[in-house]
Coordinates of C-alpha atoms and ligand atoms in Angstrom, one line a residue:
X1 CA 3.6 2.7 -41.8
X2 CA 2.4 5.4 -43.9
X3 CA -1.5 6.5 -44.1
X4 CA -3.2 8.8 -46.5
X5 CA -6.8 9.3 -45.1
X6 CA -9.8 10.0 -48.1
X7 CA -12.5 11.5 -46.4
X8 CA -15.2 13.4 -47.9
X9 CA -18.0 16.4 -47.9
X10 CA -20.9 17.9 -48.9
X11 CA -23.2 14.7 -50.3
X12 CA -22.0 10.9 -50.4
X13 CA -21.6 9.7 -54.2
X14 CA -19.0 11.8 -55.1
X15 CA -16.4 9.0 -56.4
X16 CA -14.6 8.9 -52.9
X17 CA -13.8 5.0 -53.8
X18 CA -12.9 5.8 -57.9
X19 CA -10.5 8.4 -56.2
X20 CA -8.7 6.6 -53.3
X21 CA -8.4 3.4 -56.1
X22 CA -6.8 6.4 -58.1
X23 CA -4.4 7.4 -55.5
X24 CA -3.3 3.9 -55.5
X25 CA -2.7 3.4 -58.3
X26 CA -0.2 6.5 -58.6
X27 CA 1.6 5.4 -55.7
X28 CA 1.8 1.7 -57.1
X29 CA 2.7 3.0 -60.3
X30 CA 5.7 4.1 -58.9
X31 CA 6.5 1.0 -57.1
X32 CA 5.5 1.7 -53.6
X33 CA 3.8 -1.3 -51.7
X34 CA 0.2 0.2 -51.3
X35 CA -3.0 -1.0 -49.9
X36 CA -6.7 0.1 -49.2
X37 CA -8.9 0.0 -46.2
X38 CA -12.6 1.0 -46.4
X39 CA -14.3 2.0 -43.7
X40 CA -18.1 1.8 -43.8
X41 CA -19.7 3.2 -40.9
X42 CA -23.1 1.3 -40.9
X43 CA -23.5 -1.3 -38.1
X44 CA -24.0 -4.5 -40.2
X45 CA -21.2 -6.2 -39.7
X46 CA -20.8 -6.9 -43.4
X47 CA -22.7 -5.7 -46.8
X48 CA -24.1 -9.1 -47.2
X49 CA -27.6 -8.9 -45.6
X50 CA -28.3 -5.7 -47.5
X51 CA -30.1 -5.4 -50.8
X52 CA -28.1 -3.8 -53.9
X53 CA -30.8 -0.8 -53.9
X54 CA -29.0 0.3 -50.4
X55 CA -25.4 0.2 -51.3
X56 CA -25.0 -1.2 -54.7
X57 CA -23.5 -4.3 -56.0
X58 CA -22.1 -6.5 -53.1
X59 CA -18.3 -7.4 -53.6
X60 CA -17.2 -11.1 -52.5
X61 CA -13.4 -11.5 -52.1
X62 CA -11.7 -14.8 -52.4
X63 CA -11.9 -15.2 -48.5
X64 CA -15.5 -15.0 -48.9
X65 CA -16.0 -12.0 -47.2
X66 CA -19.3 -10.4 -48.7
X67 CA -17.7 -6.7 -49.1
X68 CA -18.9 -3.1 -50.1
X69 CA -18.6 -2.6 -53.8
X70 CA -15.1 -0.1 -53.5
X71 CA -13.4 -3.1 -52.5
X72 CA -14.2 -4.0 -56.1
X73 CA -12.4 -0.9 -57.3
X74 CA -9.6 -1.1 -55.4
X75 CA -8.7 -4.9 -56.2
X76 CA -9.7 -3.9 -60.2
X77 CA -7.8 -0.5 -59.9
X78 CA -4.5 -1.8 -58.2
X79 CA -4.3 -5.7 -59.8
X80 CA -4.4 -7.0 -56.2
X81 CA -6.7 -9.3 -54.2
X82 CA -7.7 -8.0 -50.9
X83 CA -9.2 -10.2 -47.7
X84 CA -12.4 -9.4 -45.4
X85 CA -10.0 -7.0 -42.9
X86 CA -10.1 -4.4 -45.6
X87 CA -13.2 -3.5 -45.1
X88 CA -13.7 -2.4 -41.4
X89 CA -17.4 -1.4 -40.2
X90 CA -19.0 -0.3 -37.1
X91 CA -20.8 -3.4 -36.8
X92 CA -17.2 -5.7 -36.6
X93 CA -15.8 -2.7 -34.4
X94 CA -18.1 -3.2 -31.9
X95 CA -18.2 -7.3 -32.3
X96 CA -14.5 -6.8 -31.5
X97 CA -15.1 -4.8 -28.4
X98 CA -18.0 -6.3 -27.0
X99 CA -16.5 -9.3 -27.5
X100 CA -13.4 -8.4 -25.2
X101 CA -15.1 -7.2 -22.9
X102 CA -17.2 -10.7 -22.5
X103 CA -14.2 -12.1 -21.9
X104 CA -12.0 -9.5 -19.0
X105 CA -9.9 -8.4 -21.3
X106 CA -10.6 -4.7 -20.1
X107 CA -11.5 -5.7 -16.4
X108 CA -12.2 -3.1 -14.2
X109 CA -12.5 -0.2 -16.6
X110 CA -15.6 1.3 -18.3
X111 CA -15.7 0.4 -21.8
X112 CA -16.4 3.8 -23.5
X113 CA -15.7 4.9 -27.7
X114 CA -12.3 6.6 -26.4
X115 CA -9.7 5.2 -26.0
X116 CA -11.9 1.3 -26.0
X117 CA -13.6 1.7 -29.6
X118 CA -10.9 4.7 -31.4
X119 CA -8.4 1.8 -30.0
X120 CA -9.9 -1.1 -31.7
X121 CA -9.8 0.9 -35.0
X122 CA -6.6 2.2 -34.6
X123 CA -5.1 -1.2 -34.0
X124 CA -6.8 -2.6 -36.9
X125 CA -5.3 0.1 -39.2
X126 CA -2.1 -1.0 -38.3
X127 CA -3.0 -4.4 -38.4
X128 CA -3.8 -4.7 -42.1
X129 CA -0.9 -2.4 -43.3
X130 CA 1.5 -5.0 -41.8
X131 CA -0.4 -7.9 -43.2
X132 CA -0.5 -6.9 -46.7
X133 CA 3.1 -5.7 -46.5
X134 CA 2.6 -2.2 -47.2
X135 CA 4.4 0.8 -47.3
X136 CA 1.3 2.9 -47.4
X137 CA -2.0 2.1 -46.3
X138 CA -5.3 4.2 -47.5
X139 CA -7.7 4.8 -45.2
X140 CA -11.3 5.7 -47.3
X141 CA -13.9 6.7 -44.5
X142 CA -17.4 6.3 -45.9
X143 CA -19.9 8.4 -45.3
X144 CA -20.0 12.2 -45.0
X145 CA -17.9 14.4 -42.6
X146 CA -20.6 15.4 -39.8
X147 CA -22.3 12.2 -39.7
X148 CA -22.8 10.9 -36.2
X149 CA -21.7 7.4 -37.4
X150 CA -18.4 8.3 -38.9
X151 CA -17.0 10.6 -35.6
X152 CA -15.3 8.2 -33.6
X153 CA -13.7 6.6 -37.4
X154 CA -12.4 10.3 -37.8
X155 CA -11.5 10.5 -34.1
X156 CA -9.4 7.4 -34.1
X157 CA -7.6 8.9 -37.3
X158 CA -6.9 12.4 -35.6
X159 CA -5.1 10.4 -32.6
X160 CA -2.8 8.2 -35.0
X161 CA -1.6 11.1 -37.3
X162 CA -0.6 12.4 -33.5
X163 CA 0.9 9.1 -32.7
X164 CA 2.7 8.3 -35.8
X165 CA 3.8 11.6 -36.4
X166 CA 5.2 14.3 -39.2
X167 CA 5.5 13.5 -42.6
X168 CA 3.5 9.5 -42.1
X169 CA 0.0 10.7 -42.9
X170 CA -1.8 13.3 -45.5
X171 CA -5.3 14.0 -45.3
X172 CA -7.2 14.1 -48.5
X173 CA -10.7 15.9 -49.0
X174 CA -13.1 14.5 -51.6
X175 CA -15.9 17.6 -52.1
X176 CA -18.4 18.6 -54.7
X177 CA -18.0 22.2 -56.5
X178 CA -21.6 22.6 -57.8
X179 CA -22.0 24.6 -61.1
X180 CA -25.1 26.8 -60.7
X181 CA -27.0 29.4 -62.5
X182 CA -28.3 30.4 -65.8
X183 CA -24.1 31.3 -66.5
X184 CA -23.0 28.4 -64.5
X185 CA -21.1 29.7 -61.9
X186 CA -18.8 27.3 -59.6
X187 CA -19.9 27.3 -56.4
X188 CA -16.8 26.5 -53.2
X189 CA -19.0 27.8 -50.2
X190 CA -20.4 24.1 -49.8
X191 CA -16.7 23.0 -49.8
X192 CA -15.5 25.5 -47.5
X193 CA -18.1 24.2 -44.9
X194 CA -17.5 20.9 -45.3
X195 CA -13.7 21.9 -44.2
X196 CA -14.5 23.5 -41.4
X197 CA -16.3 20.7 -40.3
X198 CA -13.4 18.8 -40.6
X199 CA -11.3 21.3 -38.9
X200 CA -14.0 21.2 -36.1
X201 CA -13.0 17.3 -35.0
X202 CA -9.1 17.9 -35.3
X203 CA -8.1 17.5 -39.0
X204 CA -6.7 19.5 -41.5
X205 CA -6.8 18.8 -45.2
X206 CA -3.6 18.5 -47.4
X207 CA -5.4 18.2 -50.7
X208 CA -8.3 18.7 -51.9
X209 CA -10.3 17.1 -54.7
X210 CA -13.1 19.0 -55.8
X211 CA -15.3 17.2 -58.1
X212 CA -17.8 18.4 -60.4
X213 CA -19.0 18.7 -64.0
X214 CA -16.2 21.3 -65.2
X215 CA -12.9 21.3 -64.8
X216 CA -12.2 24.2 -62.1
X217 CA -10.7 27.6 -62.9
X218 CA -7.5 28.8 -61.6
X219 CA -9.7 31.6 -60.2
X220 CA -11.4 29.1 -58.5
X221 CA -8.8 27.0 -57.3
X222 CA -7.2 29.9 -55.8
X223 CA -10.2 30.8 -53.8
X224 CA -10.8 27.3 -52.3
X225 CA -7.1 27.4 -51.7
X226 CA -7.1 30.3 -49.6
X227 CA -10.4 30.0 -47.8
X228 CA -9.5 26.0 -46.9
X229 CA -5.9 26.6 -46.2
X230 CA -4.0 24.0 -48.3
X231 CA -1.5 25.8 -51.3
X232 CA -3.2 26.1 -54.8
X233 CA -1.6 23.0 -56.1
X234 CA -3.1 20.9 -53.4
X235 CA -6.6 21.9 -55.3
X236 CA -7.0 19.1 -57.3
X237 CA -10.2 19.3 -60.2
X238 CA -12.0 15.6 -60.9
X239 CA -14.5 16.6 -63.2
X240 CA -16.7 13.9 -64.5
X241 CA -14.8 11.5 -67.2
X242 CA -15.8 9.3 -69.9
X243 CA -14.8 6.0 -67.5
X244 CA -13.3 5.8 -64.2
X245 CA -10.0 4.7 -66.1
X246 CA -9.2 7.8 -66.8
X247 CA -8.8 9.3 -63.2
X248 CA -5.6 8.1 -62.1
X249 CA -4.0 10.2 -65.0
X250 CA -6.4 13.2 -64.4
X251 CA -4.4 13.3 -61.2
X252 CA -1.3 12.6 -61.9
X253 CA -1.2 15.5 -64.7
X254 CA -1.7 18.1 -61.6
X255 CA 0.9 16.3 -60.1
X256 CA -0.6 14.6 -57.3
X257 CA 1.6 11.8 -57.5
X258 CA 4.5 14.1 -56.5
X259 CA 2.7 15.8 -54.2
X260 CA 1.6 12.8 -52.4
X261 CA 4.9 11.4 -52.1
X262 CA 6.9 14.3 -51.0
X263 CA 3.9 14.6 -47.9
X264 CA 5.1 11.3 -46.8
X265 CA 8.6 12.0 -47.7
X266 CA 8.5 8.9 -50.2
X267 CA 10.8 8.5 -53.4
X268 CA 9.3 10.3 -56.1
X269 CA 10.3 7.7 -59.2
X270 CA 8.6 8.3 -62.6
X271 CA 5.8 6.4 -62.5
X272 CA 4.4 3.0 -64.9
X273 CA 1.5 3.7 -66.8
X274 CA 2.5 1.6 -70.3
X275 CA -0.6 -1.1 -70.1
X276 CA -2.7 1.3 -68.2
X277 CA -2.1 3.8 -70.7
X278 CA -2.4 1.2 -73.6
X279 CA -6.1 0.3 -71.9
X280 CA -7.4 3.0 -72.5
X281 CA -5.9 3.8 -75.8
X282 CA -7.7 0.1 -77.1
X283 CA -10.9 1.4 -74.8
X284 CA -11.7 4.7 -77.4
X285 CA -11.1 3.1 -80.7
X286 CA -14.1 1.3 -80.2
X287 CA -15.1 0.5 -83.3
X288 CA -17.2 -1.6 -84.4
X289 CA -19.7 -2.1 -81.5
X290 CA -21.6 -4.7 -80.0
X291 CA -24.6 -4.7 -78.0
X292 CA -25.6 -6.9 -75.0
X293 CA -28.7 -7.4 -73.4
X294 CA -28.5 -7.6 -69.4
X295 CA -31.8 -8.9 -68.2
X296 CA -31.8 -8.4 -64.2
X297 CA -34.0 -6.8 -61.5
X298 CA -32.0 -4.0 -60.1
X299 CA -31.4 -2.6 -63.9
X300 CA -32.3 0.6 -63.2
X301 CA -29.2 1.1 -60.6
X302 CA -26.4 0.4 -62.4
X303 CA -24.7 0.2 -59.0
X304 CA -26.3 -2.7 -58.4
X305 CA -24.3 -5.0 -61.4
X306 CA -20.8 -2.5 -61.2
X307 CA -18.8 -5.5 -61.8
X308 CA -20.2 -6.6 -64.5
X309 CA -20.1 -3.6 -66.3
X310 CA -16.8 -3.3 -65.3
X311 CA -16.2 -6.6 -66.8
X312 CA -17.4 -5.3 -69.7
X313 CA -15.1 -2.3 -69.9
X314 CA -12.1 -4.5 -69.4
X315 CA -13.3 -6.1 -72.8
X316 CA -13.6 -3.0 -74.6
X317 CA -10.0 -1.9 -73.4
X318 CA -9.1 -5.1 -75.0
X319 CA -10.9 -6.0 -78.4
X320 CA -11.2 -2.7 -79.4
X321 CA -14.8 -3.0 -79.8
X322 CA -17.7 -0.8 -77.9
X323 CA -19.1 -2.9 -76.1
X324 CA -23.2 -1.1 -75.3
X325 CA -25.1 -2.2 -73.0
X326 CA -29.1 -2.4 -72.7
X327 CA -30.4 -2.8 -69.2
X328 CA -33.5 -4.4 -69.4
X329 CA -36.1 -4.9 -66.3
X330 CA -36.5 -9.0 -66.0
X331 CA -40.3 -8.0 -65.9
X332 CA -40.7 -6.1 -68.9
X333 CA -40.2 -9.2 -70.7
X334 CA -43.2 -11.3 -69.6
X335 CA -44.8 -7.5 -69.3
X336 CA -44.2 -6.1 -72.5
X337 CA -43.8 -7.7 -75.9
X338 CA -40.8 -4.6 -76.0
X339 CA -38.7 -6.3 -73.3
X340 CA -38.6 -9.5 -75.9
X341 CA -37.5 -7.8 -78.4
X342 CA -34.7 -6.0 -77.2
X343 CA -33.0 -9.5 -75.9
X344 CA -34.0 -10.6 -79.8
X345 CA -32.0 -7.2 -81.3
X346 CA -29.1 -8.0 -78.9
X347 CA -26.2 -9.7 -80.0
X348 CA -25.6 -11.0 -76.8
X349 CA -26.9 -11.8 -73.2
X350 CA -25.7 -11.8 -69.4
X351 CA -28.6 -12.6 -67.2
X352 CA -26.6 -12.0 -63.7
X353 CA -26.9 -13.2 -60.4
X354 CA -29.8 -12.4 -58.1
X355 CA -32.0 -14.0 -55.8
X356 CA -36.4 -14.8 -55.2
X357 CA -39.3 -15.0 -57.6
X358 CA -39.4 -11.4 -59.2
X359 CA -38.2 -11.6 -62.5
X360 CA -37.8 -15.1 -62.9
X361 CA -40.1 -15.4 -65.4
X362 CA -38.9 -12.7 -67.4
X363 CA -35.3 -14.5 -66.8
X364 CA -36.4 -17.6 -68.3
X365 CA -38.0 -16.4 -71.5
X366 CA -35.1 -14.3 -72.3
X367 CA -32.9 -17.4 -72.1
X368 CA -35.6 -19.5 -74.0
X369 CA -34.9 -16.6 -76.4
X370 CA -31.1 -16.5 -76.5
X371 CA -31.1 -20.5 -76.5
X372 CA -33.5 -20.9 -79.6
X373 CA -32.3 -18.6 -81.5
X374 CA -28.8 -18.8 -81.1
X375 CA -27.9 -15.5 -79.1
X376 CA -24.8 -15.9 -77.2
X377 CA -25.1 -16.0 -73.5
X378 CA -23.7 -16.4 -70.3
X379 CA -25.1 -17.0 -67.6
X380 CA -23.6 -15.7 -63.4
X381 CA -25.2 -17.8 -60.8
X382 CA -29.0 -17.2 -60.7
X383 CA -28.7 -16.7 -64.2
X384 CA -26.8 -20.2 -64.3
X385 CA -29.9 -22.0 -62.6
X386 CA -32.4 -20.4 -64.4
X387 CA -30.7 -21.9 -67.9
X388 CA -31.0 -25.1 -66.1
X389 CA -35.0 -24.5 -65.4
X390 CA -35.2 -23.0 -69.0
X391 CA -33.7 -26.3 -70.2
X392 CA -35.7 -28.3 -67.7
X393 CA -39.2 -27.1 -69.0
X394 CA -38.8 -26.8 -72.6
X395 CA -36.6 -29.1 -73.6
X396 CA -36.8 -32.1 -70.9
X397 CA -40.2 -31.0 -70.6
X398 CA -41.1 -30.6 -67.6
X399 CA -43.1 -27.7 -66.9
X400 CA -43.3 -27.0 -63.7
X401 CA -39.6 -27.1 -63.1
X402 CA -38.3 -24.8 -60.8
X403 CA -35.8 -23.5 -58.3
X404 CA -37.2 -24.7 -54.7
X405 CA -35.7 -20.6 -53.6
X406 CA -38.9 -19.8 -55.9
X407 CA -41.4 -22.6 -55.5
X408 CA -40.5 -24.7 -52.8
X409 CA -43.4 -27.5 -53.6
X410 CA -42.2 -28.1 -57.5
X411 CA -42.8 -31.7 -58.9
X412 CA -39.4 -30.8 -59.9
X413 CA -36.6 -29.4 -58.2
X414 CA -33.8 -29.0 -60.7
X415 CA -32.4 -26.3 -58.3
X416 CA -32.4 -26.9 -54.8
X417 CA -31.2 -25.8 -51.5
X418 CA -27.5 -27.3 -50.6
X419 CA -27.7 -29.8 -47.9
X420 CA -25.6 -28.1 -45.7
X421 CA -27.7 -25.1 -46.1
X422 CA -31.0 -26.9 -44.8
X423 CA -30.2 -26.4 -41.2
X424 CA -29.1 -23.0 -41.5
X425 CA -31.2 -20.3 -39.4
X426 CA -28.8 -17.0 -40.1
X427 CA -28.8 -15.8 -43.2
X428 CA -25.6 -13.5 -42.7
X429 CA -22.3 -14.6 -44.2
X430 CA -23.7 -18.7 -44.7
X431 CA -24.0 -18.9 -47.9
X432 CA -21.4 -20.9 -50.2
X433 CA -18.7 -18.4 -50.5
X434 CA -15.8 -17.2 -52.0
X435 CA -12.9 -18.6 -53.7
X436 CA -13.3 -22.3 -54.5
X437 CA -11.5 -25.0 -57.2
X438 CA -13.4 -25.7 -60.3
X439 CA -12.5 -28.3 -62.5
X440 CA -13.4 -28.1 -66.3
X441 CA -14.3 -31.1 -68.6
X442 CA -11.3 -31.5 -71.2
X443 CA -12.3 -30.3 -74.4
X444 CA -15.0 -28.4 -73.3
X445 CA -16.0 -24.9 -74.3
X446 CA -15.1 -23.3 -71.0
X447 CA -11.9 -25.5 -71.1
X448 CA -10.8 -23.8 -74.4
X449 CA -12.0 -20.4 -73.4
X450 CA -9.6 -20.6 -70.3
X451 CA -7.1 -21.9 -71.3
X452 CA -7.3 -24.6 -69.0
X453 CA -8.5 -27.5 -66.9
X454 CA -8.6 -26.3 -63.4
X455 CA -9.8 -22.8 -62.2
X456 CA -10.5 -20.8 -58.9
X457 CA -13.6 -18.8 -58.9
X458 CA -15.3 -16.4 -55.8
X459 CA -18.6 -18.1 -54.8
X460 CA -21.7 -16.6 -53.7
X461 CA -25.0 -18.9 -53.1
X462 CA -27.1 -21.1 -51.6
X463 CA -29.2 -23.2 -54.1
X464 CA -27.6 -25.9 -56.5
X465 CA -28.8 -27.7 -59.7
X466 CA -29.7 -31.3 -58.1
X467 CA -27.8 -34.1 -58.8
X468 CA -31.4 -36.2 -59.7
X469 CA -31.3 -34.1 -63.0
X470 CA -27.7 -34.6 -64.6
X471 CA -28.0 -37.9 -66.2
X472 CA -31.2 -36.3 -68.0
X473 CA -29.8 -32.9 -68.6
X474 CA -26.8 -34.4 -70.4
X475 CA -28.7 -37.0 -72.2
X476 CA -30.5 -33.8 -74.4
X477 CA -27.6 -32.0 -75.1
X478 CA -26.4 -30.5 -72.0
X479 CA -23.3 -30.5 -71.4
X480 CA -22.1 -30.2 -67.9
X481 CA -19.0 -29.3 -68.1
X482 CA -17.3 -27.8 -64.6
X483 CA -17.3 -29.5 -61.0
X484 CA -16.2 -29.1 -57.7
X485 CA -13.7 -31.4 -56.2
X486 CA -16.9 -32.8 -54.1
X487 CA -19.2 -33.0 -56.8
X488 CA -21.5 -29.6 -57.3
X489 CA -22.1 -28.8 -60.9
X490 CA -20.1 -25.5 -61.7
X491 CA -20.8 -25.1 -65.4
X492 CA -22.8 -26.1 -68.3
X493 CA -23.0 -25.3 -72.2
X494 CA -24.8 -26.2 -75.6
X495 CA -22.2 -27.8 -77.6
X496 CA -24.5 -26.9 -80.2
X497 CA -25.0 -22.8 -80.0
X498 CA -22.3 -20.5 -81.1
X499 CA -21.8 -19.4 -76.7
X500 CA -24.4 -20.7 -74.3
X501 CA -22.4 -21.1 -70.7
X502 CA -23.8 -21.0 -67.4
X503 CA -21.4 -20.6 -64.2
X504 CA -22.4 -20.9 -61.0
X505 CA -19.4 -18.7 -59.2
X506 CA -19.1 -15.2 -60.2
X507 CA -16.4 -14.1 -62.9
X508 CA -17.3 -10.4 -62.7
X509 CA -15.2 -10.4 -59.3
X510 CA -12.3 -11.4 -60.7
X511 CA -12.1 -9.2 -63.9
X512 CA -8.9 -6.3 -64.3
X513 CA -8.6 -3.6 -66.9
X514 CA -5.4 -5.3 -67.3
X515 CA -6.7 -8.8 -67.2
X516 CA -10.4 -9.3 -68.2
X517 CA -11.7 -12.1 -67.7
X518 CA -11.9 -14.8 -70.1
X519 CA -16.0 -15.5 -69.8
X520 CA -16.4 -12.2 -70.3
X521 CA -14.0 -11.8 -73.4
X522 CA -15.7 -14.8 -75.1
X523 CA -19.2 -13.1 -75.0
X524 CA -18.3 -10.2 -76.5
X525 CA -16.1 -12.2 -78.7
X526 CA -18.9 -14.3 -79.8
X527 CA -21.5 -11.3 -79.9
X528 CA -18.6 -9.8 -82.4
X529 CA -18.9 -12.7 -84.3
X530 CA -22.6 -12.7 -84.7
X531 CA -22.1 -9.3 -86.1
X532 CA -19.8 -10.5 -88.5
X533 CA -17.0 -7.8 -87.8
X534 CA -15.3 -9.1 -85.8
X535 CA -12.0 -6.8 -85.2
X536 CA -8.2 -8.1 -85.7
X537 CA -7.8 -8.4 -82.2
X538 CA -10.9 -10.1 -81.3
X539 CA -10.3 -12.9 -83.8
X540 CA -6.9 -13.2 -81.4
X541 CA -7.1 -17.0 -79.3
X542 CA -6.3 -14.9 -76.2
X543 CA -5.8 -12.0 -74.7
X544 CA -6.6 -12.1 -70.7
Ligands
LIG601 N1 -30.3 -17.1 -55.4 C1 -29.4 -18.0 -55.8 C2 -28.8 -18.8 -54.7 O1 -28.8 -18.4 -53.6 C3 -28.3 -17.4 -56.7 C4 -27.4 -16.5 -55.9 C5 -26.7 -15.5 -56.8 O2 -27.0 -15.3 -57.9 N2 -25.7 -14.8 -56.2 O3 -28.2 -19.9 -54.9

């Protein structure tokens, strides 16, 4: 086992999980067997009971593990799928250990952080390495160096570079090189400190990456070289790009790649970038440009939807086309004839998932909108149910039709809880979750878009559109068109609407730069057409 550590200084937010995806990616691209850990020290046990405006989107895998958005990163930035035991947090840590201790496995000793709790993480380290196969496992450590919570994370690392010895493990220091002043000098003191702080507990950096909005000086990679201790070429400059694409080759032309490797005494074979590279040659042509509407509640934290706008990246890597989105507050629509107007101007929309009564309003007339008049849409989960209320009030015309997660007492419950749900009293980790079989109606529009009858898509809800309400949504026009093996609806579409689909899973997870996905791809494709330019490749049956 091999370990490169990404810690990192000064403030959180730097792109610590853009750059250890990055560092993956060289080593992958020179065929080395690589995976990613992420530590988050916080004590929930998983990001799932936390709301987006804390850490941003929340990541499900296929094992339906309800993950930290990096995990996103890493599985769109290496092409792999990872489980839940990639991302490690105080809160399972200590589960683990209390947990043995319950049951005599340390009888007789007093259970203490070191050796009990630096043990735990230690041995999960190792644990995932050899369960993914890896050559190299990277270790990102959330937080900031000096936090209280990430010290015995950092502490456990110390006493496995000591354990696994020279040349196994390279430390690599995320920091921020402020540019300050009326002449906009580039600032190292805060980086400096943040090094000594991590020479304080034990550990010495063996790169550094200093990120910022200018590309650094030799002067000034010199000068963090010498007060930091690591050789000039270990001084690695990240400033800000275009789109987190980009990075991997940022590093590799200062020769991280070969610096990496020969700190682990790895092979140092040319690396692969020929579809990475071709990505983001497709990604800046960009021309012509399309522009959809994204109608959700968290809009102004783009954090808080990354994988859909990642989603939408991958398409503009693909077709050539801009893809520009407008993030529009759900209540500015019922608010503000403005918010109306926009979803009217778009040539698409994604309402998203999300969850409770703020919004929904604003949800359901920007559907109304995109439905009448012919907007392509798709709808991800809540946005899924909501088409089905949309359809349910104006169309089947009931009125008062509703999700029973918004008004519990509706005459009619189009969406309701799942019956395994009803007895549920924790709301951590029971939701319907992760990757589950859909099967898709022959013939259908989903069915053509995929390429196919039968699909596995990651899963993240409670409520369901009630069975009571398919022989009447179908009956007007509704096509439903995806099921479960045991019967839950999964998808439904107008056949008559240029792209109006609703999904109940979430595509976003699954979507690659090399491999967008296919909803995703037929959006935009459809919001090209609407435009009436569409571009040689978009006119393609199929790219993903
Ligand atoms: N709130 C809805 C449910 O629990 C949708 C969840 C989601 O969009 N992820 O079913």
């Amino acid at each position: 086992m091999k370990v490169i550590v990404v810690s990192g200084g000064v403030i959180s937010g730097l792109g610590k999980g853009i750059t250890t995806s990055s560092l993956g990616r060289l080593l992958k691209a020179r065929g080395i067997a690589v995976t990613i850990l992420k530590i988050d020290p916080y004590l929930n046990v998983d990001a799932g009971t936390m709301n987006p405006y804390q850490h941003g989107e929340v990541f499900v895998l296929d094992d339906g593990t309800e993950a930290d958005l990096d995990l996103g990163n890493y599985e769109r930035f290496l092409g792999q799928s990872l489980s839940g035991a990639h991302n490690l947090t105080t809160g399972k840590i200590y589960r683990a250990v209390i947990e043995k201790e319950r049951r005599g496995d340390y009888l007789g000793h007093t259970v203490q952080i070191i050796p009990h709790v630096t043990g735990e993480i230690k041995r999960t380290i190792r644990e995932v390495c050899a369960a993914a196969g890896a050559e190299v496992i990277l270790v990102e450590v959330g937080g900031t160096v000096g936090d209280i919570e990430s010290m015995p994370f950092l502490e456990a690392l110390r006493e496995l570079s000591y354990e696994i010895g020279e040349h196994r493990m390279a430390f690599v220091h995320t920091t921020l090189v402020p540019v300050v002043g009326p002449v906009g000098e580039a600032k190292t003191k805060p980086t400096q400190h943040s090094v000594r702080e991590l020479r304080a507990i034990g550990l010495r950096p063996n790169l550094i990456i200093a990120r910022g909005p200018a590309p650094l000086t030799e002067e000034i990679k010199a000068k963090i070289s010498l007060f930091c201790d690591v050789p000039p070429e270990a001084v690695i400059s990240v400033p800000d790009q275009p789109v987190v694409y980009d990075v991997p080759l940022v590093l590799e032309a200062q020769g991280v790649g070969s610096h990496l490797t020969k700190l682990l005494g790895l092979p140092d074979r040319p690396p692969d970038y020929t579809a990475w590279k071709a990505f983001l040659t497709t990604y800046r042509r960009s021309d012509p440009s399309v522009r959809i509407a994204v109608v959700g509640k968290y809009t102004e934290l783009r954090d808080a939807y990354l994988s859909h706008l990642e989603a939408f990246h991958h398409c503009q890597g693909h077709l050539g086309a801009a893809v520009q989105l407008d993030w529009i507050d759900a209540e500015e629509i019922t608010g503000s004839p403005n918010g109306a107007d926009r979803v009217r101007r778009a040539d698409g929309l994604l309402v998203p998932g999300g969850f409770g009564p703020r919004g929904v309003d604003g949800k359901i007339e920007a559907i109304r909108i995109a439905r009448t008049e012919r907007i392509p849409f798709l709808g991800v989960c809540y946005g899924f149910q909501i088409a089905a209320v949309e359809f349910a009030r104006h169309v089947l015309g009931l009125p008062t039709a509703h999700s029973t997660e918004v008004d519990p007492k509706t005459a009619d419950p189009v969406v309701s809880l799942l019956e395994e749900q009803q007895a549920i009293d924790h709301l951590g980790g029971t939701m319907r979750l992760g990757r589950q079989k859909v099967v898709l109606a022959p013939g259908s529009k989903i069915a053509t878009v995929y390429g196919t009858t039968e699909v596995y898509e990651r899963h993240r809800h409670r409520y369901e559109i009630n069975p009571a309400y398919f022989e009447r949504f179908t009956s007007r026009g509704l096509a439903l068109t995806g099921f479960s093996p045991d019967g839950r609806l999964e998808s439904l579409e107008l056949a008559d609407h240029p792209f109006f689909v609703g999904v109940q899973f979430h595509p976003e997870f699954l979507s690659r730069p090399e491999a967008p996905h296919p909803l995703y791809l037929a959006l935009v494709r459809a919001a090209l057409a609407r435009k009436e330019v569409p571009t040689p490749a978009a006119r393609a049956p199929s790219l993903a």
